[in-house]
Tab-separated table of C-alpha atoms in Angstrom:
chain	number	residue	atom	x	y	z
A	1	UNK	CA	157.369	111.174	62.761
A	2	UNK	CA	153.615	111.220	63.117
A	3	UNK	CA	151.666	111.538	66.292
A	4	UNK	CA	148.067	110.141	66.981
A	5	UNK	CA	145.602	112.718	66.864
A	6	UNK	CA	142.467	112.380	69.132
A	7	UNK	CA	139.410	113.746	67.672
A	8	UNK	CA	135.931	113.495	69.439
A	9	UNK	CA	133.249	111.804	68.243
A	10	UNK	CA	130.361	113.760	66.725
A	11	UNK	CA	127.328	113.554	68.737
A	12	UNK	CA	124.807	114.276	66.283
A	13	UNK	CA	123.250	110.907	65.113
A	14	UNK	CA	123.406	110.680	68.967
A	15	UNK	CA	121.410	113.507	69.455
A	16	UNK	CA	118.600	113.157	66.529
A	17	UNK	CA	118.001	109.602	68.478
A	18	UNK	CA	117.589	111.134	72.015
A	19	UNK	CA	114.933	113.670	70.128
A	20	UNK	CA	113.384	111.297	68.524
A	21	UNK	CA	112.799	109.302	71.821
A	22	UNK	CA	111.832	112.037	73.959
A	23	UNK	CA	109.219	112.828	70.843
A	24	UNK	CA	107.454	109.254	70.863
A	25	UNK	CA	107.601	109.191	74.482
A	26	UNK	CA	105.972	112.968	74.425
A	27	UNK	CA	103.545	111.608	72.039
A	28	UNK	CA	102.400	108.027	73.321
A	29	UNK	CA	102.239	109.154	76.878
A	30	UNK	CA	100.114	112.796	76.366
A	31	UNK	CA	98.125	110.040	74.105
A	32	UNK	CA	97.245	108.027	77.426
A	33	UNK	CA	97.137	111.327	79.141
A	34	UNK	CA	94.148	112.788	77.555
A	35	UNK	CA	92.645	109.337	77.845
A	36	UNK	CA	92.846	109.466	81.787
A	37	UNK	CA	92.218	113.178	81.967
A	38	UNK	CA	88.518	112.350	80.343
A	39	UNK	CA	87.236	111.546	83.429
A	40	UNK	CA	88.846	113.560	85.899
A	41	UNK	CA	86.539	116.576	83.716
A	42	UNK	CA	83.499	115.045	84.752
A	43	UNK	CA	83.612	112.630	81.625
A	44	UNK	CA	84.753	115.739	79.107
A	45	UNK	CA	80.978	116.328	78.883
A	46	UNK	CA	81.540	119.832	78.949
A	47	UNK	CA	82.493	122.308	76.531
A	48	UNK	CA	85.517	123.278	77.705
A	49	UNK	CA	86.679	119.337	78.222
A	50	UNK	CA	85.848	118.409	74.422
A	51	UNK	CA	87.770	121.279	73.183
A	52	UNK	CA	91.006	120.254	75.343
A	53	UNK	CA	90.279	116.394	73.942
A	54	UNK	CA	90.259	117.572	70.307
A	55	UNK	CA	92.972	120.598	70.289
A	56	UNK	CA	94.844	117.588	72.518
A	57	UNK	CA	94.563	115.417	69.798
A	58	UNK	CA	95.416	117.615	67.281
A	59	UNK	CA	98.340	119.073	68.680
A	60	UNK	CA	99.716	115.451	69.651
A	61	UNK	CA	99.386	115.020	66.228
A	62	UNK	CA	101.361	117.498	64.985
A	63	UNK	CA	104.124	116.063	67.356
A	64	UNK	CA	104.241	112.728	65.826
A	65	UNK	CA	104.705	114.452	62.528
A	66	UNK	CA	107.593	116.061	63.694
A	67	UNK	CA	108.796	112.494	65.371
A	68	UNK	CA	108.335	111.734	61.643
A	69	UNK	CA	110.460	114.378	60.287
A	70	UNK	CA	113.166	113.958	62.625
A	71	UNK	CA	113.524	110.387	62.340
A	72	UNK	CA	114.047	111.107	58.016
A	73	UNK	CA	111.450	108.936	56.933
A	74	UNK	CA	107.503	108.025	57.097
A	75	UNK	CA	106.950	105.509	58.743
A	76	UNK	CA	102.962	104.938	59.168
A	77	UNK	CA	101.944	101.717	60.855
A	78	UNK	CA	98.463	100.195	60.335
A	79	UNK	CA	95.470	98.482	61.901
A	80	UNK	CA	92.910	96.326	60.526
A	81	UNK	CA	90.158	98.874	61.906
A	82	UNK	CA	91.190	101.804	60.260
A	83	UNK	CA	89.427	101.017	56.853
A	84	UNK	CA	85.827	101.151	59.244
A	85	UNK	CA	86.573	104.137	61.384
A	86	UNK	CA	86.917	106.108	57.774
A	87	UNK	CA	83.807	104.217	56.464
A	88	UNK	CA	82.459	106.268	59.474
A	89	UNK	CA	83.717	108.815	58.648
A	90	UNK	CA	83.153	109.675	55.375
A	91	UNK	CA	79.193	108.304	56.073
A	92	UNK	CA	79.260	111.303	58.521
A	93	UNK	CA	80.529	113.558	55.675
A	94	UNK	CA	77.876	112.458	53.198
A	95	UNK	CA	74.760	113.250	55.948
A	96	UNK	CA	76.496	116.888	55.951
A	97	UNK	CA	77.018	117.110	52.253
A	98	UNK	CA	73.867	115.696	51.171
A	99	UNK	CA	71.752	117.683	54.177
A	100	UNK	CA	70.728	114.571	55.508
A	101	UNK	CA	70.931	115.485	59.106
A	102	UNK	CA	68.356	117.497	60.843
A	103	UNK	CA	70.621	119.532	62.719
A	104	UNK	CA	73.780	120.313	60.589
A	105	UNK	CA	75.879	122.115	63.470
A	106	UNK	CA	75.287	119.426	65.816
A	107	UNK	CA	76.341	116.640	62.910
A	108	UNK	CA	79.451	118.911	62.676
A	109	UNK	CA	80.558	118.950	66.050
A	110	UNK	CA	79.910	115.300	66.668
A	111	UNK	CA	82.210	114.838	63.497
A	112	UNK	CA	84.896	116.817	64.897
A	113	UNK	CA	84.694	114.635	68.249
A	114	UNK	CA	85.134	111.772	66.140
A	115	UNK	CA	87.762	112.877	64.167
A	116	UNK	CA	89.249	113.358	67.637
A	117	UNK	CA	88.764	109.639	68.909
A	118	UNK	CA	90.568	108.504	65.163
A	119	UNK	CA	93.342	110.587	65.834
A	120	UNK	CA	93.858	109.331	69.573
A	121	UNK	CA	93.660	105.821	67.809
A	122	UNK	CA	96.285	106.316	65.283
A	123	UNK	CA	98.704	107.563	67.832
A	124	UNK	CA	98.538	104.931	69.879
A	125	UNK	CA	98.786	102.494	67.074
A	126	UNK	CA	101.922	104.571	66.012
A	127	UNK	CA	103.525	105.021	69.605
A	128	UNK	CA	102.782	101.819	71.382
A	129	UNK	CA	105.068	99.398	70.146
A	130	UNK	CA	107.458	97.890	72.918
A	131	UNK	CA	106.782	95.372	75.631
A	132	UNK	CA	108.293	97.748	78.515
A	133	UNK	CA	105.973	100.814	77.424
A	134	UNK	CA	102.766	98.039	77.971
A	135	UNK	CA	104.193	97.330	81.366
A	136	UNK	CA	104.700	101.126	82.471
A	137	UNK	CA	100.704	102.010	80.991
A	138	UNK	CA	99.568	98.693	83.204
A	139	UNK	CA	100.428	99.697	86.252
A	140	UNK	CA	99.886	103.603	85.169
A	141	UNK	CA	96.134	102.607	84.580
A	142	UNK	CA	96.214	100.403	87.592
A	143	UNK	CA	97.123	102.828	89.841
A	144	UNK	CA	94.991	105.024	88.751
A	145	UNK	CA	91.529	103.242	88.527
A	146	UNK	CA	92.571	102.307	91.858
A	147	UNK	CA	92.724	105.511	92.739
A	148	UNK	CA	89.607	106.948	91.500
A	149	UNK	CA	87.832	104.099	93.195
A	150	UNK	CA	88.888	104.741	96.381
A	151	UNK	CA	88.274	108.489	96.142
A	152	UNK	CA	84.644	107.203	94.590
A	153	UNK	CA	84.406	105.228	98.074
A	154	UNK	CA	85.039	108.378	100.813
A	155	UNK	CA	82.950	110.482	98.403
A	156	UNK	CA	80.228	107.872	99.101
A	157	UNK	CA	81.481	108.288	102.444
A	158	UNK	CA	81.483	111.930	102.775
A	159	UNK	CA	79.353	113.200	99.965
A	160	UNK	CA	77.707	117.012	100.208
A	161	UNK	CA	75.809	116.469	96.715
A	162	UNK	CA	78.805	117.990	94.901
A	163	UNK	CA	81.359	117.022	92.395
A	164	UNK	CA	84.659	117.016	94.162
A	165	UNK	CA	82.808	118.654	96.951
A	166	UNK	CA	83.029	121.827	95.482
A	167	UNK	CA	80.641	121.950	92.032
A	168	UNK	CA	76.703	121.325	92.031
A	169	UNK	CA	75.499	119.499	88.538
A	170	UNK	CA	73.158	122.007	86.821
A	171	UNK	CA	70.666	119.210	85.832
A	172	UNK	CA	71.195	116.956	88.931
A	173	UNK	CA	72.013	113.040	89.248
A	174	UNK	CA	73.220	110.513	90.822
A	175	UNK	CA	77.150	111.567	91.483
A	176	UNK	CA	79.407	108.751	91.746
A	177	UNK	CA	83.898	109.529	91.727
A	178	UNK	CA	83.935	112.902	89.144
A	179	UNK	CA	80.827	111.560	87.154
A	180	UNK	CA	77.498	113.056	87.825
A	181	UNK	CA	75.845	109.777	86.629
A	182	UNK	CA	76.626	106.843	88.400
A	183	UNK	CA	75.829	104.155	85.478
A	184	UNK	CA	79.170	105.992	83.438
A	185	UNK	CA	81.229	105.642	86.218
A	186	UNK	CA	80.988	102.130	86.068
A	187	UNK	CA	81.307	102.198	82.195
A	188	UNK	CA	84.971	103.100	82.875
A	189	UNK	CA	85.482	101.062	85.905
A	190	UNK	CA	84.321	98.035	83.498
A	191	UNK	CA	87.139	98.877	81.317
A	192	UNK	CA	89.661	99.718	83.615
A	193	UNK	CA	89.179	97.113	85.552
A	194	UNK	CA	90.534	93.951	83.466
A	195	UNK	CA	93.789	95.493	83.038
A	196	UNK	CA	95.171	94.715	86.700
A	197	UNK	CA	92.903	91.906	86.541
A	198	UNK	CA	94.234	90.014	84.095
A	199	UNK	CA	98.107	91.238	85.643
A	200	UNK	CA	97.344	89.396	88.589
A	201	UNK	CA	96.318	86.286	86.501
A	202	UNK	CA	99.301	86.344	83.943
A	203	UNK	CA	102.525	84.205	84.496
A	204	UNK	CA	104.401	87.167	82.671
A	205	UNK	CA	104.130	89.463	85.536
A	206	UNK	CA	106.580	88.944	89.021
A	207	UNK	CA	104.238	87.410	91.778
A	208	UNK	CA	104.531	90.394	93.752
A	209	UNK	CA	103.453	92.804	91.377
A	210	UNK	CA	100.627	90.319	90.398
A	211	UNK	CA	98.802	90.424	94.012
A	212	UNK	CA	99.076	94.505	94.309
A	213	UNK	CA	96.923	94.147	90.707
A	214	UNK	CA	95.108	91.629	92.230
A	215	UNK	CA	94.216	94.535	95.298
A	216	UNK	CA	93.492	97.013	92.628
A	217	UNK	CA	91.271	95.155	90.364
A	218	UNK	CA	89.286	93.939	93.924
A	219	UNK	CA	89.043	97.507	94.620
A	220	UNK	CA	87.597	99.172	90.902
A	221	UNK	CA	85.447	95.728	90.736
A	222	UNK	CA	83.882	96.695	94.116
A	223	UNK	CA	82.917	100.184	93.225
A	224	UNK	CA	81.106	99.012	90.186
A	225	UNK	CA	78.354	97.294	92.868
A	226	UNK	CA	78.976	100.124	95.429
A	227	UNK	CA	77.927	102.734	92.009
A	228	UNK	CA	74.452	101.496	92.360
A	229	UNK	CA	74.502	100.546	88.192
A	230	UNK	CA	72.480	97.561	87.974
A	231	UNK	CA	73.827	97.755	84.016
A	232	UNK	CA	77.491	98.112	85.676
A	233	UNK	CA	76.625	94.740	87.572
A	234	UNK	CA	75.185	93.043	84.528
A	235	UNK	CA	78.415	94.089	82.616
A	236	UNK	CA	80.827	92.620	85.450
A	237	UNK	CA	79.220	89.422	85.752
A	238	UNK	CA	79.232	88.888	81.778
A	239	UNK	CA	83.073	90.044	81.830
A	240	UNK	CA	83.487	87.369	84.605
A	241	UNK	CA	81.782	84.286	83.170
A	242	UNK	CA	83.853	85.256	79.566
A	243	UNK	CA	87.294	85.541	81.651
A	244	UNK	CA	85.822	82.030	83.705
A	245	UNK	CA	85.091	80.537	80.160
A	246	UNK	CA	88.849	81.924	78.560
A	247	UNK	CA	90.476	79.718	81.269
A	248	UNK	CA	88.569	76.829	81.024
A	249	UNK	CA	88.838	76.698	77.257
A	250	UNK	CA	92.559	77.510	77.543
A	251	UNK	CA	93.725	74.643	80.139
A	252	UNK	CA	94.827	77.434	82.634
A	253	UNK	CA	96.747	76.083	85.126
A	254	UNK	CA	95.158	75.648	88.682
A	255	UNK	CA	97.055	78.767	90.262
A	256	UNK	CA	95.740	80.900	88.268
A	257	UNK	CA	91.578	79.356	89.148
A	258	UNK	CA	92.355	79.793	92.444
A	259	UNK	CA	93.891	83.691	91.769
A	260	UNK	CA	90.735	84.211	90.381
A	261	UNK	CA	88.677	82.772	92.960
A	262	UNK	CA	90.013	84.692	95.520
A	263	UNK	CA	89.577	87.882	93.688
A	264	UNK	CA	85.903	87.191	93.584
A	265	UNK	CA	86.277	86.578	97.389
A	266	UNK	CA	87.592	89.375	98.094
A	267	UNK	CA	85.211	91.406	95.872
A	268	UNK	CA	81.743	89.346	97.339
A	269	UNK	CA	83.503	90.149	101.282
A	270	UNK	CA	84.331	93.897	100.619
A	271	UNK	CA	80.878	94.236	99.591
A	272	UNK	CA	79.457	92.853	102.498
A	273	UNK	CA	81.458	95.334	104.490
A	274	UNK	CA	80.923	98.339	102.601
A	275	UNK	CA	77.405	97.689	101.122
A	276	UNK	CA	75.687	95.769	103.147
A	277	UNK	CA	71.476	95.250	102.873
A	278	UNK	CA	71.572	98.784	100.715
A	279	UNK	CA	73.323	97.029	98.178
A	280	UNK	CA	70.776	94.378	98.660
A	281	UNK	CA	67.794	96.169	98.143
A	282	UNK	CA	69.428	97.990	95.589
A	283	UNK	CA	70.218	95.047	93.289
A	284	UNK	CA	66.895	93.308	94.099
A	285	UNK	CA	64.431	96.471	93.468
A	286	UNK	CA	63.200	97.105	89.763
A	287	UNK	CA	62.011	100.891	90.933
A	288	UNK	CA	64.156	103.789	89.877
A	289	UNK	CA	66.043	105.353	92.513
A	290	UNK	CA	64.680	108.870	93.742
A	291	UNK	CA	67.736	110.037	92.116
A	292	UNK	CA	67.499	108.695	89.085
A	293	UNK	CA	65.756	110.376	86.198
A	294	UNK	CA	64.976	107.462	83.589
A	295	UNK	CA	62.844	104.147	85.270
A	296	UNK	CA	63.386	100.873	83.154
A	297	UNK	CA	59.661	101.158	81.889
A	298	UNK	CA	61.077	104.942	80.142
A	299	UNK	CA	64.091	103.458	78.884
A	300	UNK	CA	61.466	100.103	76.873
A	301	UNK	CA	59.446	103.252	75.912
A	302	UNK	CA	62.090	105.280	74.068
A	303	UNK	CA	63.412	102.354	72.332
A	304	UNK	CA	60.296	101.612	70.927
A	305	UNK	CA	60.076	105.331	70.054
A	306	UNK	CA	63.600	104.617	68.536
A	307	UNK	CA	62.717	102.170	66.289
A	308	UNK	CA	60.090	103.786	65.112
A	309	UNK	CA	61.983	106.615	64.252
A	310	UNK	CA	64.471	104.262	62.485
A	311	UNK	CA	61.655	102.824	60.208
A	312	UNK	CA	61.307	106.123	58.744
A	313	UNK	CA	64.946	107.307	58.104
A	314	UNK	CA	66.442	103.520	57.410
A	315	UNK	CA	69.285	104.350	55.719
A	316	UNK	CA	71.359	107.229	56.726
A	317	UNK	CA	69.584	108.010	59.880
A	318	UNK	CA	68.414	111.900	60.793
A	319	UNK	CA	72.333	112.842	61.739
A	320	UNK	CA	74.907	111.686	64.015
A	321	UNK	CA	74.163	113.631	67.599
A	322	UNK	CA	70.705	114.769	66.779
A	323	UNK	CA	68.997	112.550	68.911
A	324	UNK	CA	68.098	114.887	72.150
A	325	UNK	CA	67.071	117.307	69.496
A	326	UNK	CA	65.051	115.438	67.449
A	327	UNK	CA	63.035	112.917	69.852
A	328	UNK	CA	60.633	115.474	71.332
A	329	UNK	CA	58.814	115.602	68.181
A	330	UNK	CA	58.803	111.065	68.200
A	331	UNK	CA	58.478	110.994	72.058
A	332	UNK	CA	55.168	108.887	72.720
A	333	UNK	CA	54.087	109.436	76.721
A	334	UNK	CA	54.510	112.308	78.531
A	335	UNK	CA	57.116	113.696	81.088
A	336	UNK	CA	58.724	116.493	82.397
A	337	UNK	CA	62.275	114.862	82.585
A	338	UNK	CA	64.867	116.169	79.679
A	339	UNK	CA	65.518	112.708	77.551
A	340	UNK	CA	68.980	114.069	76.470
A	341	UNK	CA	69.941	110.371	75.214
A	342	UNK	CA	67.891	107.130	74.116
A	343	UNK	CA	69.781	105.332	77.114
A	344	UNK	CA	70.079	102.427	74.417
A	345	UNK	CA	73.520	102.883	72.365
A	346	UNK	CA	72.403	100.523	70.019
A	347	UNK	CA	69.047	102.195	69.359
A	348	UNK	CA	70.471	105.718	69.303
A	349	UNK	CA	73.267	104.362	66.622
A	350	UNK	CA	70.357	103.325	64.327
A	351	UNK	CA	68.662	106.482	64.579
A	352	UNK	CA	71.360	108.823	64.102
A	353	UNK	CA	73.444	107.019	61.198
A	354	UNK	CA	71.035	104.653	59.722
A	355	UNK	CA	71.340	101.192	58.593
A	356	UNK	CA	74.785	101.351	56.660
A	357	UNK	CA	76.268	102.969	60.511
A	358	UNK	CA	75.199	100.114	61.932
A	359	UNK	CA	76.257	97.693	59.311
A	360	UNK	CA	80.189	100.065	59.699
A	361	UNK	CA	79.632	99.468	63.937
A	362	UNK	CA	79.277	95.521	63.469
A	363	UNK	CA	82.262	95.526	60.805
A	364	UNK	CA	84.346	97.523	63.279
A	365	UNK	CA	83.373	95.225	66.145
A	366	UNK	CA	84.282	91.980	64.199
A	367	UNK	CA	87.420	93.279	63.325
A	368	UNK	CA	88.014	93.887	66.488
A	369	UNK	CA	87.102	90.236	68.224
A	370	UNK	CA	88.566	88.484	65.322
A	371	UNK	CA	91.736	89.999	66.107
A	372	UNK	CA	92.057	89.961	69.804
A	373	UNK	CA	90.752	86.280	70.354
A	374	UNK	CA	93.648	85.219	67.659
A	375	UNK	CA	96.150	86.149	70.315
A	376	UNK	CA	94.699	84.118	73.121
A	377	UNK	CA	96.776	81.106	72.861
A	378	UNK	CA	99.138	81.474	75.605
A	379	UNK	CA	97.677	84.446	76.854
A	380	UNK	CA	98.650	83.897	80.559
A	381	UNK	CA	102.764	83.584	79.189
A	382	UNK	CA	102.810	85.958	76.277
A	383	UNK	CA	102.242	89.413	76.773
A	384	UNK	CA	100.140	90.104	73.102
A	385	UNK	CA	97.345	87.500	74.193
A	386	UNK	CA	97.785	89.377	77.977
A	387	UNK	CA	96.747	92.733	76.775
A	388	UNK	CA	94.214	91.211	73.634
A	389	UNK	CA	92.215	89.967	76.989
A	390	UNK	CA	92.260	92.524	78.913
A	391	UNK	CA	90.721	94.977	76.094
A	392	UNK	CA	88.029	92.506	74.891
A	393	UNK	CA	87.109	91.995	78.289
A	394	UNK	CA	86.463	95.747	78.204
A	395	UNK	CA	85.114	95.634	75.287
A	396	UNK	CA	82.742	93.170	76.199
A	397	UNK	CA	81.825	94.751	79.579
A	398	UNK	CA	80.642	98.136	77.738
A	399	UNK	CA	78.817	96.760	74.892
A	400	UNK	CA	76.698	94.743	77.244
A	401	UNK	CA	76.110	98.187	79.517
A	402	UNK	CA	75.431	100.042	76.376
A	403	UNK	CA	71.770	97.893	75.962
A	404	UNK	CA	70.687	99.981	78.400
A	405	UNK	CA	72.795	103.477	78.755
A	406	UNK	CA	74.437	105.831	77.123
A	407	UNK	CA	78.412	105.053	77.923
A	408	UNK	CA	79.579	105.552	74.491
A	409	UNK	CA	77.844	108.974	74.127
A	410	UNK	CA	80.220	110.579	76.960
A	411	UNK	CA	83.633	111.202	75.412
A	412	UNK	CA	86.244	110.411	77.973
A	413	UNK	CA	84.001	106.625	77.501
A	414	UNK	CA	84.128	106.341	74.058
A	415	UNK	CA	87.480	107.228	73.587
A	416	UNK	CA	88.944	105.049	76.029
A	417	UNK	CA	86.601	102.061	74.215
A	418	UNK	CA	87.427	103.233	70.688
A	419	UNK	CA	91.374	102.418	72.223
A	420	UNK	CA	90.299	99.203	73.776
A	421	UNK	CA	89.155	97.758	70.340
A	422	UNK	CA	92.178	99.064	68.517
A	423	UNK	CA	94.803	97.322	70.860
A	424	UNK	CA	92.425	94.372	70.881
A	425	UNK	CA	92.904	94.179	66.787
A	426	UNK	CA	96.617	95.367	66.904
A	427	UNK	CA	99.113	92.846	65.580
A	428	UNK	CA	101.372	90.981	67.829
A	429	UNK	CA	104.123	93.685	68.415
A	430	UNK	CA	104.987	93.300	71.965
A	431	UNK	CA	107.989	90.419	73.493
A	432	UNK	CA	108.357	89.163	76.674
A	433	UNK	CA	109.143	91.813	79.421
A	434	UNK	CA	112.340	90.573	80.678
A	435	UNK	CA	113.644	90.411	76.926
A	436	UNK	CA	112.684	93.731	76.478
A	437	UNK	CA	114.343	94.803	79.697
A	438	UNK	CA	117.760	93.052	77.779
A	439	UNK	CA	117.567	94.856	74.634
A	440	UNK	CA	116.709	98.064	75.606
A	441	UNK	CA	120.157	99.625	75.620
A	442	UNK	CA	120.979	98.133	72.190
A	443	UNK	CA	121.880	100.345	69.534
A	444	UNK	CA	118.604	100.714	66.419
A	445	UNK	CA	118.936	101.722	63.275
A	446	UNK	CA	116.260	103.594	63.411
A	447	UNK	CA	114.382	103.527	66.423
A	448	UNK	CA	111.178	102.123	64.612
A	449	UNK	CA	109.606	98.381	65.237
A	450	UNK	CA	107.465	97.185	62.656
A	451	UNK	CA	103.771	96.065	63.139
């Protein structure tokens, strides 16, 4: 007579699937971490903030490889903008092979910083590849944009001249939330800001969740004018005549017009309370502030200086981050003020990397449109075209700023942009929230979605 024998199940293929999970979670949310820690270090302008960005990436790196390991296979997912971020690259590589830079430690460390913002791209084009993990980084982002603007707004409240009311800036400025220059904390607030913007205007999201986005978009978008950064302003109106344009051209239904309208209601009667005839005078006057440094006349006269300096080195430029070095020698009026940027992205690109890195920038940017206004069918439904707006709003919103500052010279900036334009281009990975919500505890294979 035989009896039944119960024998437990082994747990191991369990097990290697919980690792792996806690692994990509590890890795796509320290991804998103450094990218919000960037600004809380005063922009990671400082030494000791680029070094945790890089060794960050690095390490994060490392971690996916292991992710790799564990899951017994390599699986390496791709984006349409990685062939121009190594074109980038290796034109970097030949101005420090070739000793085309004028300053080949500075070249080197601005290649390592790059290097840095490729590997936070590939992660998150590796790691971010469910609807549910776009809903948790919304509201993530949300929350905290909305966050920094309101401490921005009792620091204009309560300011002593310090960062976090404890740190004086060595060189000075005009301090606005943790940045010491006003203009780049608007640069991230134009970023920021489209992602609960475009929550509140999207069918996908539950109405209540859509009006607390709605708050927190009112709230970033308000700071931008409250900043002082008549380039902020310029960038928010252009982001908000695109978005007006997007739902015109896409038959938008009239909830989501009016949404929208009362946004900008709220954001025109917030200012009114908070900013009254400073704000004003502030938009209306042409003078520099008497805390700012750089008067619009300075900025004209370094981009002619600029373009000068372009005509001479057309084609590979004098060295990617040699600019403050070099422009002493080019500057033509005098001052006493420390140009440490051209305070003209576009100018500064051609200077430092030539022709052929501003041929690799307009590549990179195509890419980049091409692929995020593809998924704008549907955009208010589907959560691909959802996102793809919210990032080329961004987009949008920095590249107009960057005609006449420096945003994409501070790091925790340009990373955060560099992002921006790789979800924009990413494939359409992501399904409908609720859907995702239903498969979730359905057994994979292997864990892995494809592009």
């Amino acid at each position: 007579m035989t009896m039944p024998v119960l024998v437990a199940p082994r747990n191991d293929a369990i097990d290697s699937r919980a690792s792996q999970s806690i692994l990509s979670a590890i890795v796509l949310y320290g991804t998103f971490g450094l990218l919000l820690f960037g600004p809380l270090a005063f922009g990671a302008v400082e030494s000791w903030a680029i070094f945790t960005l890089e060794a960050g990436a690095a390490l994060l790196f490392v971690l996916w490889a292991v992710w790799q390991a564990a899951s017994g296979e390599l699986r390496i997912l791709g984006s349409p903008l990685f062939p121009p971020m190594l074109a980038f690259e290796a034109l970097i590589l030949v101005q420090l092979v070739s000793g085309r830079t004028s300053y080949r430690y500075v070249t080197g460390s601005s290649a390592l910083l790059y290097c840095a913002y490729g590997l936070i791209c590939f992660l998150c084009v590796q790691s971010l590849r469910r609807g549910c993990q776009i809903e948790v980084l919304a509201w993530l982002i949300s929350c905290y944009g909305a966050a920094m603007a309101m401490f921005a707004l009792i620091q204009g409240v309560a300011s002593n001249g310090k960062l976090y009311w404890l740190r004086t800036p060595r060189l000075g400025g005009w301090i606005y939330g943790p940045y010491v220059n006003h203009n780049h904390y608007a640069g991230l607030m134009e970023m920021l800001l489209p992602i609960p913007l475009v929550a509140a205007l999207a069918h996908s999201v539950p109405q209540p969740r859509r009006a607390a986005a709605g708050i927190a978009a009112a709230l970033m978008a308000t700071t931008i004018f409250l900043s002082g950064s008549r380039g902020g302003m310029l960038a928010f109106a252009v982001e908000m005549a695109i978005l007006g344009a997007v739902l015109i051209r896409r038959g938008s239904s009239r909830t989501v017009a009016l949404t929208l309208g009362a946004f900008l209601v709220v954001v025109v009667g917030m200012l009114t309370w908070l900013g009254g005839g400073e704000l004003t005078s502030r938009i209306a006057s042409v003078r520099p502030d008497v805390r700012s440094d750089v008067s619009g006349a300075m900025r004209l006269d370094i981009d002619r200086d600029g373009l000068q300096m372009f005509a001479r080195k057309p084609v590979l430029g004098y060295g990617l981050g040699v600019f403050p070095t070099i422009y002493p020698q080019y500057r033509s009026f005098y001052t006493n003020v420390f140009v440490n940027q051209a305070h003209n992205d576009y100018v500064q690109l051609l200077v430092e990397a030539g022709a052929l890195g501003f041929a690799v920038m307009l590549w990179f940017l195509g890419i980049s449109f091409y692929g995020g206004i593809k998924k704008l069918n549907n955009w208010s439904k589907d959560p691909n075209g959802s996102v793809a707006l919210a990032a080329l709003l961004g987009i949008t919103g920095i590249l107009v700023h960057s005609f006449v500052d420096f945003n994409l010279q501070i790091p925790a900036n340009a990373a955060l942009f560099y992002v921006l334009c790789v979800v924009a281009a990413m494939k359409p990975r992501f399904g409908t929230f609720s859907r995702v919500r239903t498969r979730r505890h359905r057994p994979e294979s292997s864990g892995l979605l494809s592009a």
